[in-house]
């Protein structure tokens, strides 16, 4: 199996024991990943006159009884395999029937199905890795009062069940891995793919320091925005959210105002990067603040664009000229309603996920995948930006 000579290369593919097992919500992404894995494997197999593969996907299902109880079933052998589970806990489009009533699967349901399939494996796989692009319970990473720590509990439970590694993307707070210090935890970012999508869709954008600027939506997103700013060599500004801590609305303290710190944005194109767009209220409020300060185009990016309250408010904001585009990934479920919006741009991550899986399967270092500095730099040079 050959991916990229800089990342991954073997001369003999006879002993490849790779298997990919997606939960119901991740099957679309898994098929795209499998396409790359099969292509790379067969290219190498052909050179070695070995039989070709049709798929690395393992057939499985999690049927439900009429009471809503479920069970995991694996239909193919996984004995001795290097088994990669792919689980999208953010896919709310999957339905099941309970007592005659259709129910949509929640993150809890997806996580339970993952555990069912791990149990169905019954310890037969040689190694188990979970690819969970958006971490279950990951937005709540520390205890502020008498409350649960679901993400930390999930990691400890998976380790107890025999999972050796977690592969995730843009964890809300990667310090959750402290719950399982003896377990592999690789946190990847879509930085390169999002910049690539931006330059492909808007080749006329000038990324020079006099025309382009990075703005962090809050203090929690500073890390990823500092990375963009450093890579592009441009200025960085920041908003911080002033909240009313005496009031709780829908489980959170409402934002009173966004306060800006940084260089003047007048006449600048703005790039705003965050991990998640949920309701989008704070992001649209930020766009209005920037527009009031005289900026030109605003490019919103998020690894996971969830749009939990639909896209109506974004359609209106786009029509009003508050932003130019939203760039996100296909690491979690994106409804057609979002895909069909003229302002939405999706960065395909399937090849990157396939690279990660193939590299881990061969026990190679993923350091070049964790830090795409060289790839971004090469892309900027080829685009004439550097």
Short mmCIF file of N, CA and C in Angstrom, two decimals, residues 13-117:
data_model
loop_
_atom_site.label_atom_id
_atom_site.label_comp_id
_atom_site.label_asym_id
_atom_site.label_seq_id
_atom_site.Cartn_x
_atom_site.Cartn_y
_atom_site.Cartn_z
N UNK A 13 3.06 -5.96 0.13
CA UNK A 13 1.73 -5.72 0.68
C UNK A 13 1.04 -7.01 1.11
N UNK A 14 1.76 -8.13 1.16
CA UNK A 14 1.12 -9.41 1.47
C UNK A 14 0.53 -9.45 2.87
N UNK A 15 1.16 -8.75 3.82
CA UNK A 15 0.77 -8.89 5.21
C UNK A 15 -0.11 -7.75 5.72
N UNK A 16 -0.67 -6.94 4.81
CA UNK A 16 -1.54 -5.85 5.24
C UNK A 16 -2.80 -6.44 5.89
N UNK A 17 -3.07 -6.04 7.12
CA UNK A 17 -4.18 -6.60 7.89
C UNK A 17 -5.20 -5.53 8.24
N UNK A 18 -5.29 -4.50 7.45
CA UNK A 18 -6.13 -3.35 7.73
C UNK A 18 -7.61 -3.68 7.55
N UNK A 19 -8.44 -3.14 8.46
CA UNK A 19 -9.90 -3.27 8.35
C UNK A 19 -10.53 -1.99 8.89
N UNK A 20 -11.55 -1.52 8.19
CA UNK A 20 -12.24 -0.28 8.57
C UNK A 20 -13.70 -0.62 8.85
N UNK A 21 -14.15 -0.28 10.06
CA UNK A 21 -15.52 -0.60 10.47
C UNK A 21 -16.24 0.69 10.88
N UNK A 22 -17.12 1.22 10.02
CA UNK A 22 -17.84 2.44 10.37
C UNK A 22 -19.14 2.14 11.11
N UNK A 23 -19.50 3.03 12.03
CA UNK A 23 -20.85 2.96 12.61
C UNK A 23 -21.81 3.55 11.58
N UNK A 24 -23.09 3.43 11.83
CA UNK A 24 -24.10 3.81 10.84
C UNK A 24 -23.95 5.25 10.38
N UNK A 25 -23.66 6.15 11.29
CA UNK A 25 -23.58 7.56 10.95
C UNK A 25 -22.34 7.97 10.18
N UNK A 26 -21.35 7.08 10.09
CA UNK A 26 -20.08 7.43 9.44
C UNK A 26 -19.84 6.66 8.14
N UNK A 27 -20.87 5.98 7.62
CA UNK A 27 -20.66 5.11 6.46
C UNK A 27 -20.34 5.88 5.19
N UNK A 28 -20.90 7.07 5.04
CA UNK A 28 -20.61 7.86 3.84
C UNK A 28 -19.15 8.28 3.81
N UNK A 29 -18.64 8.79 4.93
CA UNK A 29 -17.23 9.17 5.02
C UNK A 29 -16.34 7.95 4.85
N UNK A 30 -16.72 6.82 5.46
CA UNK A 30 -15.90 5.61 5.40
C UNK A 30 -15.77 5.10 3.96
N UNK A 31 -16.82 5.20 3.17
CA UNK A 31 -16.75 4.76 1.77
C UNK A 31 -15.75 5.60 0.98
N UNK A 32 -15.72 6.89 1.25
CA UNK A 32 -14.78 7.77 0.57
C UNK A 32 -13.35 7.47 1.00
N UNK A 33 -13.15 7.20 2.29
CA UNK A 33 -11.84 6.84 2.81
C UNK A 33 -11.38 5.51 2.20
N UNK A 34 -12.29 4.55 2.16
CA UNK A 34 -11.97 3.22 1.63
C UNK A 34 -11.55 3.29 0.16
N UNK A 35 -12.15 4.19 -0.59
CA UNK A 35 -11.81 4.34 -2.00
C UNK A 35 -10.32 4.66 -2.17
N UNK A 36 -9.80 5.56 -1.34
CA UNK A 36 -8.38 5.89 -1.41
C UNK A 36 -7.51 4.73 -0.94
N UNK A 37 -7.90 4.08 0.15
CA UNK A 37 -7.11 2.96 0.67
C UNK A 37 -7.00 1.84 -0.36
N UNK A 38 -8.11 1.52 -1.01
CA UNK A 38 -8.11 0.45 -2.02
C UNK A 38 -7.25 0.85 -3.22
N UNK A 39 -7.37 2.09 -3.63
CA UNK A 39 -6.58 2.57 -4.78
C UNK A 39 -5.09 2.47 -4.49
N UNK A 40 -4.66 2.93 -3.31
CA UNK A 40 -3.25 2.89 -2.96
C UNK A 40 -2.75 1.46 -2.83
N UNK A 41 -3.57 0.60 -2.21
CA UNK A 41 -3.18 -0.79 -2.03
C UNK A 41 -3.03 -1.49 -3.38
N UNK A 42 -4.00 -1.31 -4.25
CA UNK A 42 -3.99 -2.01 -5.54
C UNK A 42 -2.86 -1.52 -6.44
N UNK A 43 -2.48 -0.25 -6.32
CA UNK A 43 -1.32 0.24 -7.08
C UNK A 43 -0.06 -0.52 -6.69
N UNK A 44 0.11 -0.75 -5.40
CA UNK A 44 1.28 -1.48 -4.92
C UNK A 44 1.15 -2.98 -5.20
N UNK A 45 -0.07 -3.52 -5.07
CA UNK A 45 -0.28 -4.95 -5.34
C UNK A 45 0.02 -5.29 -6.78
N UNK A 46 -0.36 -4.39 -7.68
CA UNK A 46 -0.11 -4.63 -9.11
C UNK A 46 1.38 -4.72 -9.40
N UNK A 47 2.17 -3.90 -8.73
CA UNK A 47 3.62 -3.93 -8.94
C UNK A 47 4.23 -5.23 -8.44
N UNK A 48 3.58 -5.83 -7.43
CA UNK A 48 4.10 -7.06 -6.81
C UNK A 48 3.39 -8.31 -7.29
N UNK A 49 2.52 -8.16 -8.32
CA UNK A 49 1.76 -9.30 -8.88
C UNK A 49 0.98 -10.04 -7.80
N UNK A 50 0.30 -9.27 -6.95
CA UNK A 50 -0.50 -9.84 -5.88
C UNK A 50 -1.98 -9.57 -6.13
N UNK A 51 -2.86 -10.36 -5.52
CA UNK A 51 -4.30 -10.14 -5.71
C UNK A 51 -4.72 -8.76 -5.22
N UNK A 52 -5.66 -8.16 -5.93
CA UNK A 52 -6.13 -6.83 -5.56
C UNK A 52 -7.26 -6.92 -4.55
N UNK A 53 -7.47 -5.83 -3.84
CA UNK A 53 -8.54 -5.73 -2.85
C UNK A 53 -9.74 -5.01 -3.45
N UNK A 54 -10.93 -5.41 -3.02
CA UNK A 54 -12.14 -4.69 -3.42
C UNK A 54 -12.54 -3.66 -2.37
N UNK A 55 -12.27 -3.98 -1.12
CA UNK A 55 -12.63 -3.05 -0.04
C UNK A 55 -11.92 -3.45 1.25
N UNK A 56 -11.73 -2.47 2.12
CA UNK A 56 -11.25 -2.73 3.48
C UNK A 56 -12.38 -2.59 4.49
N UNK A 57 -13.57 -2.29 4.02
CA UNK A 57 -14.71 -2.08 4.91
C UNK A 57 -15.22 -3.41 5.46
N UNK A 58 -15.57 -3.40 6.73
CA UNK A 58 -16.15 -4.56 7.40
C UNK A 58 -17.66 -4.37 7.48
N UNK A 59 -18.40 -5.37 7.05
CA UNK A 59 -19.86 -5.30 7.09
C UNK A 59 -20.36 -5.48 8.52
N UNK A 60 -21.16 -4.55 8.98
CA UNK A 60 -21.70 -4.62 10.34
C UNK A 60 -23.03 -3.90 10.38
N UNK A 61 -23.76 -4.11 11.47
CA UNK A 61 -25.02 -3.39 11.67
C UNK A 61 -25.36 -3.39 13.15
N UNK A 62 -26.23 -2.45 13.51
CA UNK A 62 -26.71 -2.35 14.89
C UNK A 62 -28.24 -2.28 14.86
N UNK A 63 -28.89 -3.42 14.70
CA UNK A 63 -30.36 -3.42 14.63
C UNK A 63 -30.99 -3.09 15.97
N UNK A 64 -32.24 -2.66 15.93
CA UNK A 64 -32.98 -2.28 17.13
C UNK A 64 -34.20 -3.16 17.28
N UNK A 65 -34.51 -3.51 18.52
CA UNK A 65 -35.79 -4.15 18.82
C UNK A 65 -36.86 -3.06 18.88
N UNK A 66 -38.12 -3.47 18.89
CA UNK A 66 -39.21 -2.48 18.88
C UNK A 66 -39.22 -1.65 20.16
N UNK A 67 -38.56 -2.14 21.21
CA UNK A 67 -38.48 -1.39 22.46
C UNK A 67 -37.39 -0.32 22.43
N UNK A 68 -36.57 -0.34 21.37
CA UNK A 68 -35.46 0.61 21.28
C UNK A 68 -34.12 0.02 21.66
N UNK A 69 -34.13 -1.17 22.29
CA UNK A 69 -32.87 -1.84 22.63
C UNK A 69 -32.14 -2.23 21.34
N UNK A 70 -30.82 -2.18 21.38
CA UNK A 70 -30.05 -2.51 20.20
C UNK A 70 -28.98 -3.55 20.48
N UNK A 71 -28.34 -4.00 19.41
CA UNK A 71 -27.20 -4.91 19.54
C UNK A 71 -26.29 -4.71 18.34
N UNK A 72 -25.01 -5.00 18.52
CA UNK A 72 -24.05 -4.85 17.45
C UNK A 72 -23.73 -6.20 16.82
N UNK A 73 -23.68 -6.24 15.49
CA UNK A 73 -23.38 -7.47 14.75
C UNK A 73 -22.29 -7.18 13.73
N UNK A 74 -21.22 -7.97 13.75
CA UNK A 74 -20.16 -7.88 12.74
C UNK A 74 -20.27 -9.10 11.85
N UNK A 75 -20.48 -8.88 10.55
CA UNK A 75 -20.74 -9.99 9.62
C UNK A 75 -19.49 -10.55 8.95
N UNK A 76 -18.37 -9.85 9.04
CA UNK A 76 -17.11 -10.33 8.46
C UNK A 76 -16.11 -10.66 9.56
N UNK A 77 -15.16 -11.51 9.26
CA UNK A 77 -14.13 -11.86 10.23
C UNK A 77 -13.19 -10.68 10.47
N UNK A 78 -12.86 -10.45 11.73
CA UNK A 78 -11.90 -9.40 12.09
C UNK A 78 -10.74 -9.99 12.87
N UNK A 79 -10.63 -11.29 12.90
CA UNK A 79 -9.57 -11.94 13.67
C UNK A 79 -8.19 -11.53 13.15
N UNK A 80 -7.36 -11.01 14.06
CA UNK A 80 -6.00 -10.62 13.71
C UNK A 80 -5.90 -9.32 12.94
N UNK A 81 -7.02 -8.61 12.75
CA UNK A 81 -7.01 -7.39 11.97
C UNK A 81 -6.57 -6.17 12.80
N UNK A 82 -6.04 -5.19 12.09
CA UNK A 82 -5.79 -3.88 12.67
C UNK A 82 -7.07 -3.09 12.39
N UNK A 83 -7.95 -3.02 13.37
CA UNK A 83 -9.33 -2.58 13.17
C UNK A 83 -9.49 -1.10 13.51
N UNK A 84 -9.97 -0.33 12.52
CA UNK A 84 -10.22 1.10 12.70
C UNK A 84 -11.73 1.35 12.66
N UNK A 85 -12.29 1.71 13.82
CA UNK A 85 -13.69 2.11 13.89
C UNK A 85 -13.80 3.59 13.50
N UNK A 86 -14.79 3.93 12.69
CA UNK A 86 -15.05 5.34 12.37
C UNK A 86 -16.45 5.66 12.90
N UNK A 87 -16.53 6.66 13.76
CA UNK A 87 -17.79 6.98 14.43
C UNK A 87 -18.06 8.48 14.35
N UNK A 88 -19.17 8.86 13.73
CA UNK A 88 -19.59 10.26 13.67
C UNK A 88 -20.75 10.46 14.63
N UNK A 89 -20.43 10.97 15.83
CA UNK A 89 -21.49 11.17 16.83
C UNK A 89 -22.35 12.38 16.51
N UNK A 90 -21.97 13.16 15.49
CA UNK A 90 -22.73 14.35 15.14
C UNK A 90 -23.77 14.13 14.05
N UNK A 91 -23.92 12.90 13.56
CA UNK A 91 -24.87 12.63 12.49
C UNK A 91 -26.28 12.45 13.06
N UNK A 92 -27.09 13.50 12.95
CA UNK A 92 -28.44 13.46 13.51
C UNK A 92 -29.49 13.03 12.48
N UNK A 93 -29.06 12.54 11.31
CA UNK A 93 -30.01 12.17 10.26
C UNK A 93 -30.46 10.72 10.34
N UNK A 94 -29.77 9.91 11.15
CA UNK A 94 -30.10 8.48 11.24
C UNK A 94 -31.28 8.28 12.18
N UNK A 95 -32.25 7.49 11.72
CA UNK A 95 -33.45 7.25 12.53
C UNK A 95 -33.60 5.78 12.89
N UNK A 96 -34.27 5.53 14.01
CA UNK A 96 -34.69 4.18 14.39
C UNK A 96 -36.07 4.29 15.03
N UNK A 97 -36.77 3.17 15.09
CA UNK A 97 -38.15 3.17 15.60
C UNK A 97 -38.21 2.57 17.00
N UNK A 98 -38.88 3.26 17.90
CA UNK A 98 -39.05 2.78 19.27
C UNK A 98 -40.53 2.91 19.64
N UNK A 99 -41.15 1.78 19.95
CA UNK A 99 -42.58 1.76 20.27
C UNK A 99 -43.40 2.43 19.17
N UNK A 100 -43.01 2.16 17.92
CA UNK A 100 -43.74 2.68 16.78
C UNK A 100 -43.48 4.13 16.45
N UNK A 101 -42.59 4.79 17.19
CA UNK A 101 -42.30 6.20 16.97
C UNK A 101 -40.89 6.37 16.42
N UNK A 102 -40.74 7.08 15.30
CA UNK A 102 -39.39 7.31 14.77
C UNK A 102 -38.58 8.25 15.66
N UNK A 103 -37.34 7.89 15.91
CA UNK A 103 -36.44 8.71 16.73
C UNK A 103 -35.13 8.93 15.99
N UNK A 104 -34.61 10.13 16.08
CA UNK A 104 -33.30 10.40 15.49
C UNK A 104 -32.20 10.04 16.48
N UNK A 105 -31.11 9.49 15.95
CA UNK A 105 -30.01 9.10 16.81
C UNK A 105 -29.29 10.32 17.34
N UNK A 106 -29.04 10.31 18.64
CA UNK A 106 -28.31 11.37 19.32
C UNK A 106 -26.84 10.95 19.44
N UNK A 107 -25.96 11.85 19.89
CA UNK A 107 -24.57 11.44 20.15
C UNK A 107 -24.49 10.26 21.10
N UNK A 108 -25.39 10.19 22.08
CA UNK A 108 -25.41 9.05 23.01
C UNK A 108 -25.66 7.75 22.26
N UNK A 109 -26.61 7.77 21.30
CA UNK A 109 -26.93 6.56 20.54
C UNK A 109 -25.75 6.11 19.68
N UNK A 110 -25.10 7.07 19.04
CA UNK A 110 -23.94 6.72 18.21
C UNK A 110 -22.82 6.12 19.06
N UNK A 111 -22.59 6.71 20.21
CA UNK A 111 -21.54 6.19 21.09
C UNK A 111 -21.87 4.79 21.59
N UNK A 112 -23.14 4.56 21.91
CA UNK A 112 -23.56 3.22 22.34
C UNK A 112 -23.37 2.19 21.23
N UNK A 113 -23.67 2.58 19.99
CA UNK A 113 -23.46 1.66 18.86
C UNK A 113 -21.98 1.34 18.69
N UNK A 114 -21.13 2.33 18.89
CA UNK A 114 -19.69 2.08 18.83
C UNK A 114 -19.28 1.04 19.86
N UNK A 115 -19.76 1.18 21.07
CA UNK A 115 -19.44 0.22 22.13
C UNK A 115 -20.00 -1.17 21.80
N UNK A 116 -21.19 -1.21 21.20
CA UNK A 116 -21.77 -2.51 20.82
C UNK A 116 -20.89 -3.22 19.81
N UNK A 117 -20.37 -2.48 18.83
CA UNK A 117 -19.53 -3.10 17.80
C UNK A 117 -18.17 -3.50 18.37
#
